[in-house]
Short mmCIF file of C-alpha atoms in Angstrom, two decimals:
data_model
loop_
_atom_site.label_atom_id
_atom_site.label_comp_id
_atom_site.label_asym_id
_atom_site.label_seq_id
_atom_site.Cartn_x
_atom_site.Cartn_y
_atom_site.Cartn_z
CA UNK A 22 0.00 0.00 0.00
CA UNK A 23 1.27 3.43 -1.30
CA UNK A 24 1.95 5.56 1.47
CA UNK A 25 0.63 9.22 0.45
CA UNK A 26 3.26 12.00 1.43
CA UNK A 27 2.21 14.60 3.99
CA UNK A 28 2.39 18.21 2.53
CA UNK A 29 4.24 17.70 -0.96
CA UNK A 30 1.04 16.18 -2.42
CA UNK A 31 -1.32 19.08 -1.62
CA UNK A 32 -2.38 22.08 -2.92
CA UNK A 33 0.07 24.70 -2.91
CA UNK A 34 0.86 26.92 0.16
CA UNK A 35 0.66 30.71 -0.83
CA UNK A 36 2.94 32.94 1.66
CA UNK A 37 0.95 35.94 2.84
CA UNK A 38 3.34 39.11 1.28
CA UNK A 39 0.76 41.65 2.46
CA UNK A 40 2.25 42.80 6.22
CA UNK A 41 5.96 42.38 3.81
CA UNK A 42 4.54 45.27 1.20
CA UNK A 43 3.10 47.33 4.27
CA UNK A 44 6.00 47.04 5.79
CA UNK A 45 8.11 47.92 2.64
CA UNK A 46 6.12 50.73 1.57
CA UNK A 47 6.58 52.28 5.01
CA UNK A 48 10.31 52.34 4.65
CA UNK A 49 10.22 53.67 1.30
CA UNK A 50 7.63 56.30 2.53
CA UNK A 51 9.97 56.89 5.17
CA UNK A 52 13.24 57.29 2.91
CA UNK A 53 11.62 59.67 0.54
CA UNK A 54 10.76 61.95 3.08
CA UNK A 55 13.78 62.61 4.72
CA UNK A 56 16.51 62.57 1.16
CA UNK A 57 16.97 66.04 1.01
CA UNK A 58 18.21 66.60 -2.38
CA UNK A 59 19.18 70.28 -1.56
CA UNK A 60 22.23 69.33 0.09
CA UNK A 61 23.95 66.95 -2.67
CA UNK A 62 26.62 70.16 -3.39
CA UNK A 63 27.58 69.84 -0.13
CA UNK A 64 30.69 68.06 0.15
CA UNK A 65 31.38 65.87 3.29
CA UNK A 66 35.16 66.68 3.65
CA UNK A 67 34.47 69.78 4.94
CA UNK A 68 34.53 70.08 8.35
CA UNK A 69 32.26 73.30 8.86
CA UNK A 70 32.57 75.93 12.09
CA UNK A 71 29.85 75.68 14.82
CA UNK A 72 27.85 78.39 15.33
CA UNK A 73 24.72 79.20 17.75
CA UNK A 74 23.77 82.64 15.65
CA UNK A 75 23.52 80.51 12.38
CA UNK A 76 19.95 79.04 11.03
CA UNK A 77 19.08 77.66 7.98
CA UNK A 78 17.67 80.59 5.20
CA UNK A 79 14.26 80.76 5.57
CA UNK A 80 13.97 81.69 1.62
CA UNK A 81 16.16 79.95 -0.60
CA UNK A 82 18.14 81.41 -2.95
CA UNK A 83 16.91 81.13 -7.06
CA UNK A 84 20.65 80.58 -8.12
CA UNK A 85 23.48 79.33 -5.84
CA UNK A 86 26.67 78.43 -6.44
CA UNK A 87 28.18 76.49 -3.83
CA UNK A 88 32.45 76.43 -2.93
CA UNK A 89 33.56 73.41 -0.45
CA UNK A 90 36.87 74.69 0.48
CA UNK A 91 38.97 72.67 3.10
CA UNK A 92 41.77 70.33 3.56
CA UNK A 93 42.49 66.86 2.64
CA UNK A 94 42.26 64.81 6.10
CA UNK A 95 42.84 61.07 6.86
CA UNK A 96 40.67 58.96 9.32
CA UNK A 97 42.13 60.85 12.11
CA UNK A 98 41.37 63.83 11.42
CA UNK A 99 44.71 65.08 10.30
CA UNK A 100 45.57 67.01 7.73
CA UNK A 101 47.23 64.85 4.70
CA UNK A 102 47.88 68.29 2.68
CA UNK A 103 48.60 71.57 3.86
CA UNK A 104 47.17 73.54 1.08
CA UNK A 105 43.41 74.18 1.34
CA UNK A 106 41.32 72.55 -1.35
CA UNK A 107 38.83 73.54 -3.32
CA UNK A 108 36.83 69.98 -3.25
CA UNK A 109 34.51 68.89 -6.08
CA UNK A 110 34.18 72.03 -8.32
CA UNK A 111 33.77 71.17 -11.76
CA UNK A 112 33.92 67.27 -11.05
CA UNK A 113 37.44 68.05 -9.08
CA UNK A 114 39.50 69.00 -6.59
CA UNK A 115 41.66 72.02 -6.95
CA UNK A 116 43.78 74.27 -4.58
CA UNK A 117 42.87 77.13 -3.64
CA UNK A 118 43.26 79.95 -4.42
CA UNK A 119 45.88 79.22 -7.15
CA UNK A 120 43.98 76.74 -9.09
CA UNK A 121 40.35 78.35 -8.97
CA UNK A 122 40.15 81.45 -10.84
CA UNK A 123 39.42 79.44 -14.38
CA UNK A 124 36.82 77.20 -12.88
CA UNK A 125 35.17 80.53 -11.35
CA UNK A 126 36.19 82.21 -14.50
CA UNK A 127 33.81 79.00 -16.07
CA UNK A 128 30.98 78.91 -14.14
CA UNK A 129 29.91 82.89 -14.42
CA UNK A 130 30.57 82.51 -18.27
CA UNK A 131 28.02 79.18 -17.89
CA UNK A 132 25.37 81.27 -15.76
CA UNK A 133 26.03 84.13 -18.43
CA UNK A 134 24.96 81.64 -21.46
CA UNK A 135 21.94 80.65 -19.32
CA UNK A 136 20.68 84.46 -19.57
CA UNK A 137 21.64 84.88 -15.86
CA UNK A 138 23.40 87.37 -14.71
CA UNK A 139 26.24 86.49 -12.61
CA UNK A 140 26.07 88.99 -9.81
CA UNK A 141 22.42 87.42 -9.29
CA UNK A 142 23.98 83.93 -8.42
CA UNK A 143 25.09 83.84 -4.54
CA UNK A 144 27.94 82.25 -3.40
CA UNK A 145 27.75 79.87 -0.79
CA UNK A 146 31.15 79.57 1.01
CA UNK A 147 31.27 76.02 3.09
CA UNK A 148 34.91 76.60 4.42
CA UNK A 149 36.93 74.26 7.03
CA UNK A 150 37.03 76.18 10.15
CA UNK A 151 40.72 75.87 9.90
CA UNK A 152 40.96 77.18 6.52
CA UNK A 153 42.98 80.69 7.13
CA UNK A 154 40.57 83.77 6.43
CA UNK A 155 43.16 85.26 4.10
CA UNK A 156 42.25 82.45 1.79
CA UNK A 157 38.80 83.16 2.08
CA UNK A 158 39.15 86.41 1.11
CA UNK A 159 41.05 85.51 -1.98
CA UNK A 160 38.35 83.18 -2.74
CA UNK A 161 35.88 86.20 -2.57
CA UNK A 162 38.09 88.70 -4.53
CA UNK A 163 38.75 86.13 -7.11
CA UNK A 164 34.70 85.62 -7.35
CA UNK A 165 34.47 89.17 -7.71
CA UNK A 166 36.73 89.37 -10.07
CA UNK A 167 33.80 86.71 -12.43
CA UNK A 168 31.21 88.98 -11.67
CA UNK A 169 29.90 87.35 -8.64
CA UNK A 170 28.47 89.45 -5.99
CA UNK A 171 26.12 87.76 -3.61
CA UNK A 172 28.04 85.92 -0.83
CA UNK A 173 27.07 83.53 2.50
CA UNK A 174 28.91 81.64 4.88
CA UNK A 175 28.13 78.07 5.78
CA UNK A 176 28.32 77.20 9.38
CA UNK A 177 26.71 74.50 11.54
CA UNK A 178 23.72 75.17 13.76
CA UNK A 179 24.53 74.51 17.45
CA UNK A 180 27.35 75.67 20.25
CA UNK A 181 30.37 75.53 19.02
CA UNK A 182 32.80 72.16 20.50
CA UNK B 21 -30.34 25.89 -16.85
CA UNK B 22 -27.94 27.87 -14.37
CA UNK B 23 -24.89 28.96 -15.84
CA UNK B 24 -22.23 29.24 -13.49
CA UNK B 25 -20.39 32.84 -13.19
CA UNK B 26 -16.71 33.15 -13.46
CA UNK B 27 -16.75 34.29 -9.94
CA UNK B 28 -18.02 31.44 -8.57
CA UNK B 29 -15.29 29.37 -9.70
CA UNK B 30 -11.94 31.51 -9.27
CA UNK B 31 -10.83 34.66 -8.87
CA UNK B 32 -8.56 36.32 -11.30
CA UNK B 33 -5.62 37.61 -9.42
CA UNK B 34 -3.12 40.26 -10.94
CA UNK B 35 0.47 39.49 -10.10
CA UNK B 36 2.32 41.61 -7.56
CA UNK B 37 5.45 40.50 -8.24
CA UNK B 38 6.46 43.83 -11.03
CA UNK B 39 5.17 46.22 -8.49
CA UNK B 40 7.04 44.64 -5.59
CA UNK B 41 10.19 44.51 -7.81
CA UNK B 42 9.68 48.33 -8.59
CA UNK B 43 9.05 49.40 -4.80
CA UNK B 44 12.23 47.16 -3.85
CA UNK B 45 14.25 49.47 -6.30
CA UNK B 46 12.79 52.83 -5.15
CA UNK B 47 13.79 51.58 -1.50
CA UNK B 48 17.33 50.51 -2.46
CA UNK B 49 17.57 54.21 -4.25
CA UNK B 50 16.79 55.88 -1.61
CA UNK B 51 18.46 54.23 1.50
CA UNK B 52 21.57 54.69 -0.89
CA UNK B 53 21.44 57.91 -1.84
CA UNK B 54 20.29 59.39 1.49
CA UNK B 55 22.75 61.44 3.49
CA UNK B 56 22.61 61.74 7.09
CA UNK B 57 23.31 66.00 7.31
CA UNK B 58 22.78 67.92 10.47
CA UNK B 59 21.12 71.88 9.55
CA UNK B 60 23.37 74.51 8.30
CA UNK B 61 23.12 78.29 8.54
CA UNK B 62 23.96 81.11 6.84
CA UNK B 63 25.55 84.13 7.49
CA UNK B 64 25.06 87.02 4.68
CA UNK B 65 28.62 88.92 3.42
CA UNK B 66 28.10 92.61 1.65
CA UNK B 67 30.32 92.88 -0.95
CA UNK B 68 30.77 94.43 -4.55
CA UNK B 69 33.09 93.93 -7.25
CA UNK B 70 36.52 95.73 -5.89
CA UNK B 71 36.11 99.60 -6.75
CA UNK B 72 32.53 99.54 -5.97
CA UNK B 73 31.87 101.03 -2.50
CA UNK B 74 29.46 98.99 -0.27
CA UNK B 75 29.16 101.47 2.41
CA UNK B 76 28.56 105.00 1.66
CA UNK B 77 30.26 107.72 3.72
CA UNK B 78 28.91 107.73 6.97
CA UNK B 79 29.46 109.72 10.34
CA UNK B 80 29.74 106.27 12.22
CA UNK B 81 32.20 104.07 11.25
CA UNK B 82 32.28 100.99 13.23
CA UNK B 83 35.95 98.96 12.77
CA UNK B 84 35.73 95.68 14.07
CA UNK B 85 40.02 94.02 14.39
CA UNK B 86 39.83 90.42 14.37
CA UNK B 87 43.99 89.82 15.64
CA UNK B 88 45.23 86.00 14.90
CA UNK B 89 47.82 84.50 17.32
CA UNK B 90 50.53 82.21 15.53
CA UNK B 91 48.88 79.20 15.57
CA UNK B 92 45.87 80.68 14.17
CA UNK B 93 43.46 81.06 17.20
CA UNK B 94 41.75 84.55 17.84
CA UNK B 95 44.22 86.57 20.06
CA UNK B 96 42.29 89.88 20.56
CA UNK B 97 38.84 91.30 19.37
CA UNK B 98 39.20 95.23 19.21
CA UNK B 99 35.77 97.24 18.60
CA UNK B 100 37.14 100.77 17.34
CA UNK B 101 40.28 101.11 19.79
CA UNK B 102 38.99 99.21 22.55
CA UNK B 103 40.18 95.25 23.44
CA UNK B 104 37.25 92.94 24.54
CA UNK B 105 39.96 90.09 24.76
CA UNK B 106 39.93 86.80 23.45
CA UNK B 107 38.00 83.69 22.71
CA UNK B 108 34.56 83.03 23.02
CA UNK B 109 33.52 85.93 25.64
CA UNK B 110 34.65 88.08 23.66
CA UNK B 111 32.75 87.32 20.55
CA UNK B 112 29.45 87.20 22.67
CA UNK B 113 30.89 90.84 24.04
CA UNK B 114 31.26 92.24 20.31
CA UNK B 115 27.51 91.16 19.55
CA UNK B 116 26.05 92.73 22.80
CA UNK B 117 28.22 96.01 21.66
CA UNK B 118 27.16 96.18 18.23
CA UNK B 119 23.15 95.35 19.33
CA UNK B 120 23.47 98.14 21.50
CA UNK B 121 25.24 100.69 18.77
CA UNK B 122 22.95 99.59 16.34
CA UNK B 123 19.91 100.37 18.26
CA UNK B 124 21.43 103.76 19.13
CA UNK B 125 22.13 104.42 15.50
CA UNK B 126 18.48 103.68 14.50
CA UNK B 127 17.16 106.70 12.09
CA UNK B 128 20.85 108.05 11.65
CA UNK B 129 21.57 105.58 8.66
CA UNK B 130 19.33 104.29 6.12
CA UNK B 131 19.93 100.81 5.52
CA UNK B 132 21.97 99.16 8.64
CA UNK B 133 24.24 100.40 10.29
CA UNK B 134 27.71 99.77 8.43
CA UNK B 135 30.32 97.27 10.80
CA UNK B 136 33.36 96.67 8.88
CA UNK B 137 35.36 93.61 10.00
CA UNK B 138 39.25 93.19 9.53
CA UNK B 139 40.50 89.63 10.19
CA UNK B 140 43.99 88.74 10.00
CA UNK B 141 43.96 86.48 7.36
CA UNK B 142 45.73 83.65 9.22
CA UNK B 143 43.14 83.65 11.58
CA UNK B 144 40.98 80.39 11.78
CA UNK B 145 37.76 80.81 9.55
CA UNK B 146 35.73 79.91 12.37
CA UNK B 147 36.26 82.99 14.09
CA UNK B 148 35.89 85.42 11.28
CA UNK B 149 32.76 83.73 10.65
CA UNK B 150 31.20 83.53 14.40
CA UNK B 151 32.35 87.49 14.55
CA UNK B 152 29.92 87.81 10.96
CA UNK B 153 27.28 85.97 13.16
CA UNK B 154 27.51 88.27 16.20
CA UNK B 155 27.76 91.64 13.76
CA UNK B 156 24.17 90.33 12.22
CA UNK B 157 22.43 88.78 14.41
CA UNK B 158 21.40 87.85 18.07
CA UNK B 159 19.23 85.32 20.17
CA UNK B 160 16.16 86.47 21.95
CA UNK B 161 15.46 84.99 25.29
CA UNK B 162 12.93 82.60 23.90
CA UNK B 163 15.43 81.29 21.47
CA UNK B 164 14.59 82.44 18.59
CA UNK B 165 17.20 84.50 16.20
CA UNK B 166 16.65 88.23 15.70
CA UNK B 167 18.56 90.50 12.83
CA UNK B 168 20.26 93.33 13.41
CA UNK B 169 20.70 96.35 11.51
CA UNK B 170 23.33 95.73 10.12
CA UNK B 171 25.59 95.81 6.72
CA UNK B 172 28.72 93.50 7.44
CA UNK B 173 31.90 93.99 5.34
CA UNK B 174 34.90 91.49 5.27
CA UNK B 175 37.88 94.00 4.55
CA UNK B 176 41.68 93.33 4.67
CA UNK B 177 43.58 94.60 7.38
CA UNK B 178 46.22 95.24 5.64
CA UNK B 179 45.28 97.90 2.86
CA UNK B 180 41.36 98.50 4.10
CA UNK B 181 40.83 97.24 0.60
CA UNK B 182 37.72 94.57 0.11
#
């Protein structure tokens, strides 16, 4: 006598995916409301100054240009290079000042072809808070010099460390 | 003679599989693209093209000396003439001065009144730019940020050129 087999001779068994898709839609949900797309310019290797006065703009800016400027650090923390960097401008890194005034040069002759004017971009500085301020103010003369004339400073919200 | 419905027999059920596939991706997309980012600020710079002056001739004339020590950490904050030392305090010091000559310059100039800040340029960043903050702004007792009237102007301390 042929023994029948306990579960492979059934009907199939249908897992229940439901609580799986609620589940998964709630992460996605989740996910798409916190990617803030605004701050993909921002460059992580800049480690930006603290500041308790500074708040995020309550209006944003129409056209912004934004400058990571800072220095080249291993997992420490140390600096690798002593020259300041300006980091992922153009799809590179450069030092600044020296290496900068063609890509800034560049970009307001870009904005100029787009029928905007370049002293109606801003500039948003995100420096190192170790970068030296005479560099800054290089950076600023030099974007000055392209017909930039809108500037702001990037600094962290909180008390400073 | 009963005919027998369709829906008495089975149910036609539309495959979820594409849809899951598609939500799988979106999720994937997103956990990898997301960037954890704590909020920044902003702190506004006046400035022109070099020749261009920013700040028009003005009976008050408020020099803010940022002075560097070798290392590059803030040795002395001067407000005209006058030292209000070093570090910290002393930034917190310059914004209480400038709220208060601010408020007393109300009506006397038209658009701000005009701070002009001279940083050595080895000084650390950080301090130029928490000096911009306390020029421009200041924190009410409920927390909340209040602007000043004010036009603040990086200039070199060198020439007095932008």
């Amino acid at each position: 006598m042929a023994k029948r087999q306990k579960s492979s001779g059934g009907g199939d068994t249908e897992v229940d995916m439901t609580p799986m898709i609620d589940v998964v839609f709630q992460l996605l949900a989740f996910f798409m409301v916190i990617t803030n797309f605004e701050q993909t310019q921002a460059d992580e290797r800049v480690k930006l100054p603290r500041d308790v006065l500074a708040k995020p703009p309550e209006v944003q800016v129409e056209h912004k240009l934004v400058l990571n400027v800072g220095y080249i650090r291993n997992m420490q923390g140390e600096r690798e290079n002593p020259e300041p960097f300006l980091f992922n401008f153009g799809g590179e890194d450069m030092i600044v000042p020296l290496q900068s005034a063609d890509a800034l040069n560049r970009e307001s002759r870009i904005y100029a072809q787009k029928n905007t004017l370049p002293a109606d971009v801003t500039i948003k500085i995100r420096a190192d808070s170790e970068v030296p301020t005479g560099i800054i103010q290089e950076m600023i003369k030099i974007c000055q010099d392209a017909g930039f004339e809108k500037f702001a400073m990037s600094a962290m919200s909180g008390p400073e460390e | 003679m009963r005919f027998r419905t369709r829906s008495d027999s089975m149910t036609p059920q539309k495959s979820m599989s594409a849809m899951i596939d598609v939500v799988f991706l979106l999720l994937i997309f997103f956990m990898l693209t997301l960037q954890i980012v704590e909020p920044e600020g902003v702190h506004a710079v006046d400035a022109k093209p070099a020749g261009t002056r920013v700040i028009p001739d003005c009976a008050i004339d408020i020099k803010v000396r940022l002075v560097a020590s070798e290392d590059g950490q803030l040795a002395d904050v001067r407000l005209g003439s006058r030292s209000l030392g070093s570090g910290s305090d002393a930034i917190r010091q310059l914004g209480r001065e400038i709220q208060t000559l601010a408020k007393d310059a109300k009506g006397l100039v038209d658009d701000g009144l005009p701070v002009k800040i001279e940083a050595d340029a080895s000084l650390n960043f950080e301090y130029t730019l928490r000096a911009l903050g306390a020029c421009q702004k200041r924190r009410q007792p409920d927390g909340t940020l209040e602007l000043l009237e004010t036009r603040v102007q990086l200039v070199s301390p060198q020439t007095g050129a932008e």
